Every structure is written in C-alpha cells, then in structure tokens.
Coordinates of C-alpha atoms in Angstrom, one line a residue:
M248 CA 58.0 -131.9 -7.3
L249 CA 54.7 -133.7 -7.9
V250 CA 53.8 -131.4 -10.7
T251 CA 57.2 -132.1 -12.3
A252 CA 56.7 -135.9 -12.0
L253 CA 53.3 -135.7 -13.6
F254 CA 54.7 -133.5 -16.4
L255 CA 57.4 -136.1 -17.0
L256 CA 54.9 -139.0 -17.1
T257 CA 52.7 -137.1 -19.5
S258 CA 55.7 -136.3 -21.7
L259 CA 56.8 -140.0 -21.7
A260 CA 53.2 -141.1 -22.7
Q261 CA 53.2 -138.6 -25.5
A262 CA 56.7 -139.6 -26.7
R263 CA 56.1 -143.4 -26.7
P264 CA 54.8 -144.8 -30.0
F265 CA 51.2 -146.0 -30.0
N266 CA 51.2 -148.8 -32.5
I267 CA 49.9 -152.3 -33.0
T268 CA 53.1 -153.9 -34.4
H269 CA 51.8 -157.4 -35.3
L270 CA 48.4 -159.1 -35.6
I271 CA 48.9 -162.8 -35.8
V272 CA 45.7 -164.6 -37.1
P273 CA 46.0 -167.8 -39.2
E274 CA 44.7 -167.3 -42.7
V275 CA 43.2 -170.8 -43.1
I276 CA 42.1 -173.3 -40.5
A277 CA 42.1 -176.8 -42.0
P278 CA 39.6 -179.6 -41.1
G279 CA 40.7 -181.4 -38.0
Q280 CA 42.4 -178.5 -36.3
E281 CA 40.4 -178.0 -33.1
E282 CA 42.1 -174.9 -31.7
V283 CA 43.8 -171.8 -32.9
E284 CA 45.8 -169.1 -31.2
I285 CA 45.5 -165.4 -32.2
E286 CA 47.8 -162.6 -30.9
C287 CA 47.9 -158.9 -30.9
R288 CA 51.3 -157.3 -30.3
Y289 CA 51.7 -153.6 -29.5
D290 CA 54.0 -150.8 -28.5
A291 CA 51.6 -148.6 -26.6
N292 CA 50.5 -147.3 -23.3
F293 CA 46.8 -148.1 -23.6
T294 CA 43.9 -148.3 -21.2
L295 CA 41.6 -150.6 -23.2
L296 CA 42.1 -153.5 -25.7
N297 CA 39.2 -155.1 -27.7
W298 CA 39.0 -158.1 -29.9
F299 CA 36.3 -158.2 -32.6
K300 CA 35.0 -160.6 -35.2
G301 CA 33.3 -158.4 -37.7
P302 CA 31.2 -155.9 -35.7
N303 CA 30.9 -158.2 -32.6
E304 CA 33.2 -157.8 -29.7
F305 CA 34.3 -161.2 -28.1
F306 CA 37.1 -160.2 -25.7
R307 CA 38.1 -157.1 -23.7
Y308 CA 41.2 -156.3 -21.7
R309 CA 41.5 -153.3 -19.4
P310 CA 44.8 -153.2 -17.5
G311 CA 44.4 -152.5 -13.8
A312 CA 40.6 -153.3 -13.7
A313 CA 39.2 -156.1 -11.6
P314 CA 38.5 -158.3 -13.4
S315 CA 40.8 -157.1 -16.1
T316 CA 39.4 -159.4 -18.9
R317 CA 35.9 -160.3 -20.1
S318 CA 34.8 -162.6 -22.9
F319 CA 31.6 -162.5 -24.9
P320 CA 29.9 -165.1 -27.2
V321 CA 30.4 -164.8 -30.9
L322 CA 28.9 -167.1 -33.6
G323 CA 31.3 -169.8 -34.8
V324 CA 33.6 -169.7 -31.8
G325 CA 32.6 -172.1 -29.1
R326 CA 35.4 -171.3 -26.6
V327 CA 37.5 -168.2 -25.9
E328 CA 40.5 -168.8 -23.5
L329 CA 43.0 -166.2 -22.3
I330 CA 46.6 -167.3 -22.7
I331 CA 48.2 -164.0 -21.7
C332 CA 47.5 -160.2 -21.9
G333 CA 50.2 -157.9 -20.8
P334 CA 52.3 -154.8 -21.6
T335 CA 53.5 -156.1 -25.0
A336 CA 50.9 -158.6 -26.3
C337 CA 47.5 -160.2 -25.8
R338 CA 47.2 -163.8 -26.9
L339 CA 44.0 -165.9 -27.0
K340 CA 43.0 -169.5 -27.8
L341 CA 39.9 -170.1 -29.8
G342 CA 38.3 -173.5 -29.7
S343 CA 35.2 -175.5 -30.9
L344 CA 35.3 -173.6 -34.1
T345 CA 32.7 -173.9 -36.9
E346 CA 32.8 -172.6 -40.4
E347 CA 30.8 -169.6 -39.1
A348 CA 34.1 -168.5 -37.4
T349 CA 35.3 -167.4 -40.8
G350 CA 35.5 -163.6 -41.0
L351 CA 37.5 -160.5 -40.3
Y352 CA 39.2 -160.3 -36.9
R353 CA 40.2 -157.0 -35.4
C354 CA 42.3 -155.8 -32.5
D355 CA 41.8 -152.3 -31.2
I356 CA 43.8 -150.5 -28.5
E357 CA 42.7 -147.2 -27.0
R358 CA 43.9 -144.6 -24.5
D359 CA 40.7 -143.0 -23.2
V360 CA 42.5 -140.5 -20.9
P361 CA 44.7 -137.6 -22.0
P362 CA 46.5 -137.8 -24.3
Y363 CA 43.7 -139.7 -26.2
K364 CA 45.0 -142.2 -28.8
F365 CA 43.6 -145.1 -30.9
A366 CA 45.0 -147.8 -33.1
T367 CA 43.5 -150.8 -35.0
R368 CA 44.6 -153.7 -37.1
T369 CA 42.6 -156.4 -39.0
A370 CA 43.2 -159.9 -40.4
Y371 CA 41.0 -162.4 -42.2
M372 CA 40.6 -166.0 -41.1
E373 CA 38.9 -168.8 -43.1
V374 CA 37.7 -171.9 -41.3
H375 CA 37.0 -175.2 -43.3
G376 CA 35.1 -178.3 -42.4
H377 CA 34.5 -177.7 -38.7
E378 CA 31.3 -178.7 -36.9
H379 CA 30.4 -178.9 -33.3
R380 CA 27.2 -179.2 -31.2
K381 CA 25.6 -175.8 -30.6
P382 CA 22.7 -175.1 -28.2
L383 CA 19.3 -175.4 -29.7
L384 CA 17.8 -171.9 -30.2
E385 CA 14.2 -171.7 -31.4
G386 CA 10.9 -169.8 -31.1
L387 CA 12.1 -166.3 -32.1
D388 CA 9.7 -164.6 -34.5
E389 CA 11.0 -163.2 -37.7
E390 CA 9.8 -159.6 -37.0
F391 CA 8.6 -157.4 -34.2
G392 CA 6.8 -154.1 -33.5
E393 CA 6.7 -151.8 -30.5
G394 CA 5.6 -153.6 -27.4
D395 CA 5.4 -157.1 -29.0
D396 CA 6.4 -160.1 -26.8
M397 CA 9.9 -161.4 -27.8
Q398 CA 10.3 -165.0 -26.8
A399 CA 12.9 -167.6 -27.5
Y400 CA 13.9 -170.9 -26.0
C401 CA 17.4 -172.4 -25.6
R402 CA 18.4 -176.0 -24.8
G403 CA 22.0 -176.8 -24.1
D404 CA 24.2 -179.3 -22.3
P405 CA 22.7 -180.1 -18.9
E406 CA 26.0 -179.2 -17.2
T407 CA 26.2 -175.7 -18.7
E408 CA 24.7 -172.4 -17.6
I409 CA 22.6 -170.5 -20.2
R410 CA 23.2 -166.8 -20.7
W411 CA 21.3 -164.5 -23.0
Y412 CA 22.6 -161.6 -25.1
I413 CA 20.9 -159.0 -27.3
N414 CA 23.1 -157.3 -29.8
G415 CA 26.1 -158.6 -27.8
R416 CA 25.0 -157.2 -24.4
E417 CA 24.2 -159.7 -21.7
L418 CA 20.9 -159.8 -19.9
E419 CA 22.5 -160.6 -16.6
E420 CA 19.2 -161.0 -14.8
M421 CA 18.4 -164.0 -17.1
R422 CA 21.4 -166.1 -16.3
G423 CA 20.4 -169.7 -16.0
A424 CA 17.0 -169.2 -17.7
T425 CA 16.2 -171.5 -20.6
S426 CA 13.7 -169.0 -22.1
L427 CA 13.9 -165.4 -23.1
K428 CA 10.9 -163.2 -22.5
R429 CA 10.9 -159.4 -22.9
K430 CA 9.0 -156.6 -24.6
S431 CA 10.2 -155.4 -28.0
S432 CA 11.4 -151.9 -28.5
R433 CA 12.6 -150.0 -31.6
L434 CA 15.7 -148.9 -29.6
I435 CA 17.2 -152.4 -29.8
F436 CA 16.8 -152.7 -33.6
L437 CA 19.9 -151.4 -35.3
G438 CA 21.1 -150.7 -38.8
I439 CA 19.4 -150.5 -42.2
P440 CA 17.2 -152.5 -42.3
P441 CA 16.7 -152.4 -38.5
M442 CA 17.7 -155.9 -37.1
V443 CA 18.2 -157.4 -33.7
T444 CA 20.5 -160.3 -32.8
V445 CA 19.5 -162.7 -30.0
Q446 CA 22.2 -165.0 -28.7
C447 CA 22.0 -168.0 -26.5
A448 CA 25.4 -169.0 -24.9
E449 CA 26.5 -172.0 -22.8
Y450 CA 29.0 -171.5 -20.1
K451 CA 30.8 -174.3 -18.3
F452 CA 32.8 -173.6 -15.1
G453 CA 32.7 -169.9 -16.0
K454 CA 34.1 -170.4 -19.5
L455 CA 32.3 -170.0 -22.8
F456 CA 31.4 -173.5 -24.1
G457 CA 29.1 -172.8 -27.2
S458 CA 26.7 -170.3 -28.7
N459 CA 24.0 -169.9 -31.2
E460 CA 22.1 -166.9 -32.5
E461 CA 19.0 -165.8 -34.4
R462 CA 18.1 -162.4 -36.0
A463 CA 14.8 -160.6 -36.4
R464 CA 13.7 -157.5 -38.2
W465 CA 11.6 -154.5 -37.3
K466 CA 8.1 -154.2 -38.7
D467 CA 8.3 -151.5 -41.3
H468 CA 4.8 -150.2 -42.1
V469 CA 6.1 -147.2 -44.0
G470 CA 6.5 -148.1 -47.7
S471 CA 5.1 -151.6 -47.2
K472 CA 4.1 -153.5 -50.3
D473 CA 0.5 -153.1 -51.5
E474 CA -0.9 -156.6 -51.6
R475 CA -4.2 -155.6 -53.3
P476 CA -4.9 -157.0 -56.8
Q477 CA -3.6 -154.8 -59.7
E478 CA -7.2 -153.8 -60.8
Q479 CA -8.0 -152.4 -57.4
R480 CA -4.7 -150.5 -57.2
N481 CA -5.3 -149.0 -60.7
L482 CA -8.9 -148.0 -59.7
S483 CA -7.6 -146.4 -56.5
A484 CA -5.0 -144.4 -58.4
T485 CA -7.6 -143.2 -60.9
V486 CA -9.9 -142.1 -58.1
D487 CA -7.1 -140.3 -56.3
M488 CA -6.2 -138.4 -59.5
N489 CA -9.8 -137.4 -60.1
I490 CA -10.0 -136.0 -56.6
I491 CA -6.8 -134.0 -57.1
L492 CA -8.1 -132.6 -60.4
L493 CA -11.5 -131.6 -58.8
M494 CA -9.7 -129.8 -56.0
L495 CA -7.6 -127.9 -58.5
M496 CA -10.7 -126.9 -60.5
L497 CA -12.4 -125.6 -57.3
C498 CA -9.4 -123.6 -56.4
C499 CA -9.4 -122.0 -59.9
I500 CA -13.1 -121.1 -59.7
K501 CA -12.5 -119.4 -56.3
V502 CA -9.7 -117.3 -57.7
Y503 CA -11.7 -116.1 -60.6

C-alpha cells in the first residue's frame, strides 16, 4: 500500500506542470516612488525558489525549512520585505531603492529531488532619481595577492547591526563588527579578470536596512605590463635574440 501511494505521488509530481506563469516586475520606477512590489507566480511542485538581481541572490524560499526564507544584501536595494510566499506565488516588497537597483531581476524555481526540474524567468527594472543614505564603506585596497591583509571599515546608523559579505556569502562570525580583517586568497576571486565583492550591510530589527559594496582585483603578475623605458626594452630584446642565435650556432657545430 505504501509503495502504491509513493508511486502515485511520484506520478502526480511528474504529471504536474513545472512553470513560472508570470513574473511581475515594474519596468520603470519614477522619482518619488519609495517602494515597489515584485512577484513570481508559478504552477510547480518545487523545493527551492531564488530571487536574483543580476548574478547576486537577494532572497531565498525553501518550503518546509525552518526558517523557510532568507534575504541577502544587494546593491541598490536598501530593504527586502516578505509579503507572502506560498504554493502559487512569492511576492516581495523592495524599499529604499537607489538608481543602482536598475538591472535584470530573475526568479528561479528548482526541484532538487527526483524528478529533478528547473525553471527560470527574467524581467528588467529601471530606477530613476532615487537616493538614500548608505553605510560608509572605505579602506579596501584595489588589489590583493595571496596572503595579503584584506581590511575595510563600515560606518552605519548607530541603531543598526553591521554584517559583512564576501561574494554574497555572509561572514557570520563578524556580525556587529565595524571592520573587516581577513587574509586574501585566490579562491575568493572570481571571473575574468578575477574580482572579489565586499559588502557592508546594515540590519535593523533583523531586517535589511541598507548596504554598500566595493570590489577589488587579483594581482596578476603573469603578462604584467613592462614599465621599463623603450630603449631598455629594445636592448633587452636584442640581447635575447643574440643569445638564441648563439645557441643555435653551437648546436649546429656539435651536429657537424
């Protein structure tokens, strides 16, 4: 009987559509509009839903988990509030927007247990004339090598808690710290060219209040620009060519 029930549940999961039916994101946010609602509607039996702005995740919903939702700081969006996430839709309210909130927004749904399924949908939002206070983030160097000291300082509203993120992942051990200190590693520099994103976020009463970010690059010694004067570079090239020719001549003499 149990096997039959499991078979029927699996069959129903396979038969049900797995679609995002609507993605509701305003195309243009005019100056003076302080908040905006976005919504992802679906007909799917999923286990995970993610909201992204560009490559950066800013909200996650996993039905049945405790807690079932999490939010993450993203540049340009000072506040992320849950309105409702349920069987048919997930609606959020975004507040304290700046023009940096302009970009491509994406809703992903995924079933990460058999039968595995995935669906995604995107929409573009453009924000005009919005400014708000962001925490002051300073002190991060422009580039780092292996083992260098990475330091940054964040000053926010006195009533907020500072949280630090590297490439969107929170450094939970540094909650409440106004300064970031850690060793640099090539493993955290992503992309081409390799870059790292450091975010400072303010939380008030457990909710995202504001954020700021800076980026740094990896020191690339391979293929670095030769800063010597042109005359020295020409002389060096001539000497190198003469050495190569001399070695070829020696090789020919040995052969004969």
